PDB file of C-alpha atoms in Angstrom:
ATOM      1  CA  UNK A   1      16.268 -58.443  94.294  1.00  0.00           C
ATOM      2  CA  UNK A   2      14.866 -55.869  91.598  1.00  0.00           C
ATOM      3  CA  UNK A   3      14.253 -52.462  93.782  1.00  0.00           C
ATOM      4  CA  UNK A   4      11.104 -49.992  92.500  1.00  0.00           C
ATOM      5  CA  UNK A   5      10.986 -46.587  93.220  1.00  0.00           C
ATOM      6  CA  UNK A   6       7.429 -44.982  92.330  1.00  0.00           C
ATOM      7  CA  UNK A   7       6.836 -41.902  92.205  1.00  0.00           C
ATOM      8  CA  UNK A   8       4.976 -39.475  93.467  1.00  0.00           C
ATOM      9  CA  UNK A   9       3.811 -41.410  96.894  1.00  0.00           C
ATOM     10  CA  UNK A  10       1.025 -39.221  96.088  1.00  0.00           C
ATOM     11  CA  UNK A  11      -1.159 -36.807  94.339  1.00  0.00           C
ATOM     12  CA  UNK A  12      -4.167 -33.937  94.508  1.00  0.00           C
ATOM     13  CA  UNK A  13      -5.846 -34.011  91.061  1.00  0.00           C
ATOM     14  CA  UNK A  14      -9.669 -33.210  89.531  1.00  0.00           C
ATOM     15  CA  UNK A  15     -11.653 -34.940  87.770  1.00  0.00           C
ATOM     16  CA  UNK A  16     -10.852 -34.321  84.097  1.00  0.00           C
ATOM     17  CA  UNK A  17      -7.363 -33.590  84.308  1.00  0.00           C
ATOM     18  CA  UNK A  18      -4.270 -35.785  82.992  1.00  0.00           C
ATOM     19  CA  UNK A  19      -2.183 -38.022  85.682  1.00  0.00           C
ATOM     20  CA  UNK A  20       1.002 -39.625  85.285  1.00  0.00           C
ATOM     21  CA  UNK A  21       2.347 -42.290  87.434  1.00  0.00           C
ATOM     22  CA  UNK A  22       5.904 -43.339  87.302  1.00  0.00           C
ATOM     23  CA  UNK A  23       7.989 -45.800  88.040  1.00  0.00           C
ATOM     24  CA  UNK A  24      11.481 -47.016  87.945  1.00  0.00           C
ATOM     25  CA  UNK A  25      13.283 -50.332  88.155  1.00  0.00           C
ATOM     26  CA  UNK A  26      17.055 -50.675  89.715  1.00  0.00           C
ATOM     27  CA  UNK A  27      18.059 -52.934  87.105  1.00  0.00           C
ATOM     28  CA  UNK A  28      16.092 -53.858  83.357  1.00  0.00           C
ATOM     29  CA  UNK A  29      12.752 -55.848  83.395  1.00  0.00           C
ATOM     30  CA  UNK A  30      12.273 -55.274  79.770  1.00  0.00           C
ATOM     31  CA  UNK A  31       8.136 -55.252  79.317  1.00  0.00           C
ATOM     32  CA  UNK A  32       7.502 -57.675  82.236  1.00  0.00           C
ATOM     33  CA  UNK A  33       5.563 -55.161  84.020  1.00  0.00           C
ATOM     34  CA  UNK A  34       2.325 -54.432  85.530  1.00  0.00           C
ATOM     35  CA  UNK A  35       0.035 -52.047  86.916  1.00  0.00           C
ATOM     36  CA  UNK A  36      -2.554 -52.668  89.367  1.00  0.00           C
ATOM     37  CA  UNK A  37      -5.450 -49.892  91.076  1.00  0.00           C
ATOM     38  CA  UNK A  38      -6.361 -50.594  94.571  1.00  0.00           C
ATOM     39  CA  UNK A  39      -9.637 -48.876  96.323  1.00  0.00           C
ATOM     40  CA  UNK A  40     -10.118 -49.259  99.941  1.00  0.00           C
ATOM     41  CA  UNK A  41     -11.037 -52.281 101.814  1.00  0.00           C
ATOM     42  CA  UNK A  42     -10.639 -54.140  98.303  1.00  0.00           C
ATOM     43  CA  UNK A  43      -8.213 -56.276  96.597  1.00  0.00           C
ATOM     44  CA  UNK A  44      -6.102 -54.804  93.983  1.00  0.00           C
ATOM     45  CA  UNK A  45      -7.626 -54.815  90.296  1.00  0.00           C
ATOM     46  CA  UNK A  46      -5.325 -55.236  86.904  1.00  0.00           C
ATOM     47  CA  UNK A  47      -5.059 -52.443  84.602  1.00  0.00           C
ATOM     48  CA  UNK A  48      -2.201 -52.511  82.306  1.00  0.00           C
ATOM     49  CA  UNK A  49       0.127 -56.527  81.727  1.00  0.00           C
ATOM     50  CA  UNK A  50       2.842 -56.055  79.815  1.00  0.00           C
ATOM     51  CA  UNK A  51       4.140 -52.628  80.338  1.00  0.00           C
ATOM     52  CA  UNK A  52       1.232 -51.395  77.941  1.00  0.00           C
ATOM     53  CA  UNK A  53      -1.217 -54.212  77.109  1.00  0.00           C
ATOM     54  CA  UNK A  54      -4.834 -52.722  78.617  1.00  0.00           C
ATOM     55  CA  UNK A  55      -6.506 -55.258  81.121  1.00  0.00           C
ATOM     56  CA  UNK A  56      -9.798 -56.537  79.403  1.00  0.00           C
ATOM     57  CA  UNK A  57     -12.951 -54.307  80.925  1.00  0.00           C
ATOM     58  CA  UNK A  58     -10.120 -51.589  81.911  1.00  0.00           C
ATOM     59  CA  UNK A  59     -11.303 -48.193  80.382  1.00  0.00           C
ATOM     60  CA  UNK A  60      -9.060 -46.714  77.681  1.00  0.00           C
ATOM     61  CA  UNK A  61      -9.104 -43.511  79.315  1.00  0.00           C
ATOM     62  CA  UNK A  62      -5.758 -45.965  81.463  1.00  0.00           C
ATOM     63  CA  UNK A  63      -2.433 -46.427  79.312  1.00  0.00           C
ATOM     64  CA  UNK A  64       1.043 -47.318  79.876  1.00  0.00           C
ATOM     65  CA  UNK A  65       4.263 -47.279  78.969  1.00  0.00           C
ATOM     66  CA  UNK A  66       8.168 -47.626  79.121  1.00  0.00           C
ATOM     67  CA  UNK A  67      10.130 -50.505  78.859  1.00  0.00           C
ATOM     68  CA  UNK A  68      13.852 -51.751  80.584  1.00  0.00           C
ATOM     69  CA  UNK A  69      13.923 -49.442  83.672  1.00  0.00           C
ATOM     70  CA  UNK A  70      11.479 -46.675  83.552  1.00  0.00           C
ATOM     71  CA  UNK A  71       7.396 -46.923  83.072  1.00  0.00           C
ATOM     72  CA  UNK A  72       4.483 -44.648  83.113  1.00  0.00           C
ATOM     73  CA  UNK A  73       0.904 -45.480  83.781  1.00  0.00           C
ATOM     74  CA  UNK A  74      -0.843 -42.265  82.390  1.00  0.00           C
ATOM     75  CA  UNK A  75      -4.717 -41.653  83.429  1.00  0.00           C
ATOM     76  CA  UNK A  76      -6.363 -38.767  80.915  1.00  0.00           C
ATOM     77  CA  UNK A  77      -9.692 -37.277  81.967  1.00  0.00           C
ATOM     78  CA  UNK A  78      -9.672 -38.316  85.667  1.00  0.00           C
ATOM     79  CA  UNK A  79     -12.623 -39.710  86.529  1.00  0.00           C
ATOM     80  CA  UNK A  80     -14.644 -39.741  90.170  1.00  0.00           C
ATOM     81  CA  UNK A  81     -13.967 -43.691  90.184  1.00  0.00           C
ATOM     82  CA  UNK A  82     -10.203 -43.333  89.523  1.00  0.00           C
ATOM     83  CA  UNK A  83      -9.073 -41.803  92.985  1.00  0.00           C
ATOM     84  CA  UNK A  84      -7.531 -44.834  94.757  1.00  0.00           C
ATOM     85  CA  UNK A  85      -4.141 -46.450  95.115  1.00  0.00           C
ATOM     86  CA  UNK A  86      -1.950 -47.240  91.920  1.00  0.00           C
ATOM     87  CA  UNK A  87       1.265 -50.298  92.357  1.00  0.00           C
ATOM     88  CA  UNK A  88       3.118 -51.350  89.805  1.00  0.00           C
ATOM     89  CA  UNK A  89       4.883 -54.689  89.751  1.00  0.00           C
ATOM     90  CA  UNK A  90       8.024 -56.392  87.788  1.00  0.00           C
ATOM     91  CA  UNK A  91       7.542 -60.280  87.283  1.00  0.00           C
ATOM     92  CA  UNK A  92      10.959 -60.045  85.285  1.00  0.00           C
ATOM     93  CA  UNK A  93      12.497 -62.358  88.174  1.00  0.00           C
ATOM     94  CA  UNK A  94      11.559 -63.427  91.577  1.00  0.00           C
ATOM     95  CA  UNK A  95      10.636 -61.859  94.346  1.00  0.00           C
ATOM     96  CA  UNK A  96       7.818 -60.333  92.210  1.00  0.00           C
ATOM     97  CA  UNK A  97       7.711 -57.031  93.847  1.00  0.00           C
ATOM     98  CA  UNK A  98       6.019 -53.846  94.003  1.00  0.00           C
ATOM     99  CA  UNK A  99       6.204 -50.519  93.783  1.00  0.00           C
ATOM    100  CA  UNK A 100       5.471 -48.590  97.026  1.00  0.00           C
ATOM    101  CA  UNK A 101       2.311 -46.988  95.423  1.00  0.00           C
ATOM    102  CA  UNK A 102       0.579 -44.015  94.604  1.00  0.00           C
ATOM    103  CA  UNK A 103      -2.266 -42.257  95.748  1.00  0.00           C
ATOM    104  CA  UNK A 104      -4.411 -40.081  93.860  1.00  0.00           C
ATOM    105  CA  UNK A 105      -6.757 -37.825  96.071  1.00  0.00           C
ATOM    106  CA  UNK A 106      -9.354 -35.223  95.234  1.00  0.00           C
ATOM    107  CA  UNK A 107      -8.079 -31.687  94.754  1.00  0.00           C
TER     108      UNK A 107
ATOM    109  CA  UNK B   1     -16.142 -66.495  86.010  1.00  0.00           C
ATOM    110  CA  UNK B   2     -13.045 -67.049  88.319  1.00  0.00           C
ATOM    111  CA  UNK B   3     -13.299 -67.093  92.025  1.00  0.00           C
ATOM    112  CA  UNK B   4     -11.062 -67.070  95.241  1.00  0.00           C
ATOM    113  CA  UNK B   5     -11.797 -67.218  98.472  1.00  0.00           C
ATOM    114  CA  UNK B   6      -9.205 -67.030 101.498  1.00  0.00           C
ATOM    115  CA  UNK B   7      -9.406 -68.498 104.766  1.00  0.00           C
ATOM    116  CA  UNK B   8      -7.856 -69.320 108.054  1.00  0.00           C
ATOM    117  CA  UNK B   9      -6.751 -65.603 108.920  1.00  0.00           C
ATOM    118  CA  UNK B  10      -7.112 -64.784 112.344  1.00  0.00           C
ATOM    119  CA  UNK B  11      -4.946 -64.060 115.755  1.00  0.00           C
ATOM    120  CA  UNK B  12      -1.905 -65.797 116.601  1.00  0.00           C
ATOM    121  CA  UNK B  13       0.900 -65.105 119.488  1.00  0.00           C
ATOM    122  CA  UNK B  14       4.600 -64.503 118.380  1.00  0.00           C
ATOM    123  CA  UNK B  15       6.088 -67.738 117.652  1.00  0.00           C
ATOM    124  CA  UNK B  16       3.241 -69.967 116.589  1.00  0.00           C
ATOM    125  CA  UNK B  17       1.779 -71.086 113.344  1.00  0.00           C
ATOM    126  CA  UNK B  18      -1.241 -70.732 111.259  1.00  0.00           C
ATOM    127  CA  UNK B  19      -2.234 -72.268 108.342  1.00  0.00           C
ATOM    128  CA  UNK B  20      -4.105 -70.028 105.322  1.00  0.00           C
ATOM    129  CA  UNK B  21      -5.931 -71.611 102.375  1.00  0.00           C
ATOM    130  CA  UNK B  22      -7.387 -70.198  98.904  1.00  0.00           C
ATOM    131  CA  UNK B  23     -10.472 -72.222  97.328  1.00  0.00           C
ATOM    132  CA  UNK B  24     -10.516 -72.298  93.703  1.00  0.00           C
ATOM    133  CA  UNK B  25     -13.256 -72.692  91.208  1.00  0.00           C
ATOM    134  CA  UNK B  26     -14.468 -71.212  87.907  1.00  0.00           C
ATOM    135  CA  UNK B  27     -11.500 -71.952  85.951  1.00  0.00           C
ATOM    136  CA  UNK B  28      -9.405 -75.259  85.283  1.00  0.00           C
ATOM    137  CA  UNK B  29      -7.107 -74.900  88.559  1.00  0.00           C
ATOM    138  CA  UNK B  30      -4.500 -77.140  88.058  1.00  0.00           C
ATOM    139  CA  UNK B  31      -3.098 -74.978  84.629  1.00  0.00           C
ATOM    140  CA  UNK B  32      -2.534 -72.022  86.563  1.00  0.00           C
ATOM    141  CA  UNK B  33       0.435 -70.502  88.661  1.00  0.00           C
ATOM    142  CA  UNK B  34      -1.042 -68.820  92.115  1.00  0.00           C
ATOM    143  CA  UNK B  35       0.229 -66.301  94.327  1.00  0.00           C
ATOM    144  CA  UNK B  36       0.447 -64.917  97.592  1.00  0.00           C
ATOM    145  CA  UNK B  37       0.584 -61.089  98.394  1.00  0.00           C
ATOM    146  CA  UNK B  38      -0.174 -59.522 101.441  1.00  0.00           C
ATOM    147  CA  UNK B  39      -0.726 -55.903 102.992  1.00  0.00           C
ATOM    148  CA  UNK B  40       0.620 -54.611 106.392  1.00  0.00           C
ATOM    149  CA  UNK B  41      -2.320 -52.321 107.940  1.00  0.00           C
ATOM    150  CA  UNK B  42      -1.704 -48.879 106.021  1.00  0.00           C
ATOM    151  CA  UNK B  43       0.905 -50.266 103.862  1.00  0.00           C
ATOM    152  CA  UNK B  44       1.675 -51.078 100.526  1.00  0.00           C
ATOM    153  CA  UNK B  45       1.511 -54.582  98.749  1.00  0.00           C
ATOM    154  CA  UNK B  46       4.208 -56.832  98.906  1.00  0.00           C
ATOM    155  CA  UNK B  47       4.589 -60.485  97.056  1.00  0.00           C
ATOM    156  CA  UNK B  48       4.827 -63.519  99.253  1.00  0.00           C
ATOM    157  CA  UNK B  49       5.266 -66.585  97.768  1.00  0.00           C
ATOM    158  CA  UNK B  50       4.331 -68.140  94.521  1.00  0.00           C
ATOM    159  CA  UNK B  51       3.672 -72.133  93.273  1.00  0.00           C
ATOM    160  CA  UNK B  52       3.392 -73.248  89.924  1.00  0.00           C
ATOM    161  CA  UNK B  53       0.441 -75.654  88.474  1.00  0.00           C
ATOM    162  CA  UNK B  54       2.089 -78.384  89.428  1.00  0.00           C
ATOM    163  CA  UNK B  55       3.597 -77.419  92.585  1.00  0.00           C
ATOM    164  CA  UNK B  56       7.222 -78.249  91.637  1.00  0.00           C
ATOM    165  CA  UNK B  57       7.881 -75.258  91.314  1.00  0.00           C
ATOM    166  CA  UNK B  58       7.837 -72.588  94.348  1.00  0.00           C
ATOM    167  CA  UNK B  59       9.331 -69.216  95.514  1.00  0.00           C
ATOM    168  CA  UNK B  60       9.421 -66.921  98.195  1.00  0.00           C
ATOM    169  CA  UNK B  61      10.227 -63.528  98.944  1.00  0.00           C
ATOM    170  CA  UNK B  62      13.309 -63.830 101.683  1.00  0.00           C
ATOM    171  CA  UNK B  63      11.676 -62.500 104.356  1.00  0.00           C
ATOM    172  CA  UNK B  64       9.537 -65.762 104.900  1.00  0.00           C
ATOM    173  CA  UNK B  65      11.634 -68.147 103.367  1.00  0.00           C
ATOM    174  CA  UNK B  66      12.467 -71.019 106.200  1.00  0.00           C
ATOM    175  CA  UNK B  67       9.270 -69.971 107.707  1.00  0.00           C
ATOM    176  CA  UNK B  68       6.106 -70.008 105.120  1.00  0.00           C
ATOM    177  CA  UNK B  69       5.642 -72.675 103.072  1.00  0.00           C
ATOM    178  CA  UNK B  70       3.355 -72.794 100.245  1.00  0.00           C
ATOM    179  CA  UNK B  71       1.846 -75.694  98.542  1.00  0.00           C
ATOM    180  CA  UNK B  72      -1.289 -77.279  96.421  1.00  0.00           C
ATOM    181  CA  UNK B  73      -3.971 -79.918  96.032  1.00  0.00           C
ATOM    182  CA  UNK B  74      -4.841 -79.749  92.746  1.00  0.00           C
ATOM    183  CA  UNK B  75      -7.820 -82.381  93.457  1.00  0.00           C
ATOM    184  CA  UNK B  76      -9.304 -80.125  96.287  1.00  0.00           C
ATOM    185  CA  UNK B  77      -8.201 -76.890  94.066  1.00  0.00           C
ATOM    186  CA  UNK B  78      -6.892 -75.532  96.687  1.00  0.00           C
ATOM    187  CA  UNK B  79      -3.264 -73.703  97.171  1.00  0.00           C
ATOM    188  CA  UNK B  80      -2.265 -73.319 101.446  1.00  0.00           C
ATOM    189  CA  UNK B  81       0.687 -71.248 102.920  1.00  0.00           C
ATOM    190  CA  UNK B  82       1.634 -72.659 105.962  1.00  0.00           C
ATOM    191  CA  UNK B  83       2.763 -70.415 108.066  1.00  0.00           C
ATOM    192  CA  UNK B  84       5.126 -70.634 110.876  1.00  0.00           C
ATOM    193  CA  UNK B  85       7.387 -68.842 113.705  1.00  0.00           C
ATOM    194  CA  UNK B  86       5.248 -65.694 112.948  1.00  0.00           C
ATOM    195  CA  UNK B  87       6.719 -62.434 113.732  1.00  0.00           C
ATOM    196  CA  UNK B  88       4.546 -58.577 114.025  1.00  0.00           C
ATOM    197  CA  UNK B  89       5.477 -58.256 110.668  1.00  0.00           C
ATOM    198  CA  UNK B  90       3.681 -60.714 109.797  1.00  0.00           C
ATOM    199  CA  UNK B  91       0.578 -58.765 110.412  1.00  0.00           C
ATOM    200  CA  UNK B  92      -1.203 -58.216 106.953  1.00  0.00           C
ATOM    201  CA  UNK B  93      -4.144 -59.131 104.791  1.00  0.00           C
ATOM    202  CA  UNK B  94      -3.229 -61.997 102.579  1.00  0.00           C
ATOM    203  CA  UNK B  95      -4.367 -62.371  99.274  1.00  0.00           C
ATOM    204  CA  UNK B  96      -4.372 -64.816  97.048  1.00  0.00           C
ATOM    205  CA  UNK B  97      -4.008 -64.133  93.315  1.00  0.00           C
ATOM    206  CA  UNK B  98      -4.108 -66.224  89.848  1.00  0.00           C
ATOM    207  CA  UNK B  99      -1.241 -65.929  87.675  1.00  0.00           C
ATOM    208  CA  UNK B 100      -1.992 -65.354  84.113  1.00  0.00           C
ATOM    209  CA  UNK B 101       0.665 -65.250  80.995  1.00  0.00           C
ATOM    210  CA  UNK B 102       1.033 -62.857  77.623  1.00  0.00           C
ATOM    211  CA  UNK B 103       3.605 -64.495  75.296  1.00  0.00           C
ATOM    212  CA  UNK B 104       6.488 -62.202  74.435  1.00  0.00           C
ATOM    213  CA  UNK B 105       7.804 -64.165  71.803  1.00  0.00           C
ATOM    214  CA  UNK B 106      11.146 -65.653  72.101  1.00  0.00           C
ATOM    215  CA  UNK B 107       9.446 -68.482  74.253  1.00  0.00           C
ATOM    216  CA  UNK B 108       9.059 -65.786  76.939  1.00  0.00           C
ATOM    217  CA  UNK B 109       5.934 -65.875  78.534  1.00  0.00           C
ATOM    218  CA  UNK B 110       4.841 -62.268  80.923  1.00  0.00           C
ATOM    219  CA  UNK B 111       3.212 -63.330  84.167  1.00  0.00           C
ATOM    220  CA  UNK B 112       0.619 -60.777  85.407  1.00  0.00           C
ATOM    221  CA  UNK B 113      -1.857 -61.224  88.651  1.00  0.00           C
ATOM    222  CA  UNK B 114      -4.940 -61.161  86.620  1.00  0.00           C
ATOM    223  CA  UNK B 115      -7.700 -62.444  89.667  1.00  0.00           C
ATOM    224  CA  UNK B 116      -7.696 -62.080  93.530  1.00  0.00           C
ATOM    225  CA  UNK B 117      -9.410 -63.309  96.220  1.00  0.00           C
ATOM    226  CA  UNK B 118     -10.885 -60.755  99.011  1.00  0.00           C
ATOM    227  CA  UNK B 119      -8.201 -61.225 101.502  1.00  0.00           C
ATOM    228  CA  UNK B 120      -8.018 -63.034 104.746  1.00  0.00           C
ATOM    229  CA  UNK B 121      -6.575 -60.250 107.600  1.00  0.00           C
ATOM    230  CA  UNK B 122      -3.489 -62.355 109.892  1.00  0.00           C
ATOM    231  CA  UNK B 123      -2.870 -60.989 113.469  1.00  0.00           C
ATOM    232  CA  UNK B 124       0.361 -61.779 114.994  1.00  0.00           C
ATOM    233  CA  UNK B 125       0.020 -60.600 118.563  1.00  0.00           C
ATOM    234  CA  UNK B 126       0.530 -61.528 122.119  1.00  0.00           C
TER     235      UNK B 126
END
């Protein structure tokens, strides 16, 4: 099975500033790789398909990148509705697994 | 608009079965891939079990495999995972989750989870 290690677990940030997410992959997954924003009590909602294609409706203000074994999902200008739970996932091979998350709390 | 709607969550003793389903509609049901994840109380997600449009097709994550099994009625729309010998670990919401693909070239095809249902919450307690 592919392993992911994200990183940080978690983060204090304000609204405004620039957040970066990362994640790593314990063997190459070339672009198939996703990113996913979870809020509490709710399913998980698509950003970024593709290592770096934005989600339709997903605010530009989200991008990501990397490719093989290491990705970022970068968040500039933090907005008030951005402080939730980030995963990201490999669909390179099965299981499909995810990344142990991230999340990003209110300084 | 897609939609997805879990049921048949609920609590079960160590040992016994239980038997989860995800409703389809908005989009043409039997073209699509669907997924199950789920999420331990406090935890993060982890990816279940997957079947393709068809249903020929089908994998699982090893910790259920032998003991979940996931199938579809593409007449009914409507994608189970049968669940048996349930352990505590069990214990999670389960989601269900429509697969969607971005062609890579190279006749490679990226799946991503692009809808989910709301989750149906599975107790596994005696």
């Amino acid at each position: 099975d592919i392993q992911m290690t994200q990183s940080p677990s978690s983060l204090s940030a304000s609204v405004g500033d620039r957040v970066t997410i990362r994640c790593r992959t314990s063997q190459s997954v070339n672009n198939f790789f996703n990113w996913y924003q979870q809020k509490p009590g709710k399913a998980p909602k698509l950003l970024i398909y593709a290592a770096s294609s934005l989600q339709s409706g997903v605010p530009s203000q989200f991008s990501g990148g990397g490719s093989g074994t290491d990705f970022t999902l970068t968040i500039s200008n933090l907005q008030p509705g951005d402080f939730a739970t980030y995963y990201c996932q490999q669909t390179y091979s099965f299981p499909h697994t995810f990344g142990q998350g991230t999340k990003v709390e209110f300084k | 608009q897609v939609h997805l709607v879990e049921s048949g969550g609920g609590v079960v003793q160590p040992g016994k079965s239980l038997r989860l389903s995800c409703s389809a509609s908005g989009f043409d049901f039997s073209r699509f891939d669907i997924h199950w994840v789920r999420q331990a109380p406090g935890k993060g997600l982890e990816w279940v079990a997957t079947t393709s449009h068809d249903g020929r097709d089908k994998h699982y994550v090893d910790s259920v495999e032998g003991r979940f099994t996931i199938s579809r009625d593409n007449s009914k729309s409507t994608v189970y995972l049968q669940m048996n010998s349930l352990r505590g670990e069990d214990t999670a919401v389960y989601y269900c989750a429509q697969e969607r693909t971005y062609y890579y070239g190279s006749g490679s095809y990226i799946a991503y989870l692009d809808s989910w249902g709301q989750g149906t919450l599975v107790t596994v307690s005696s």
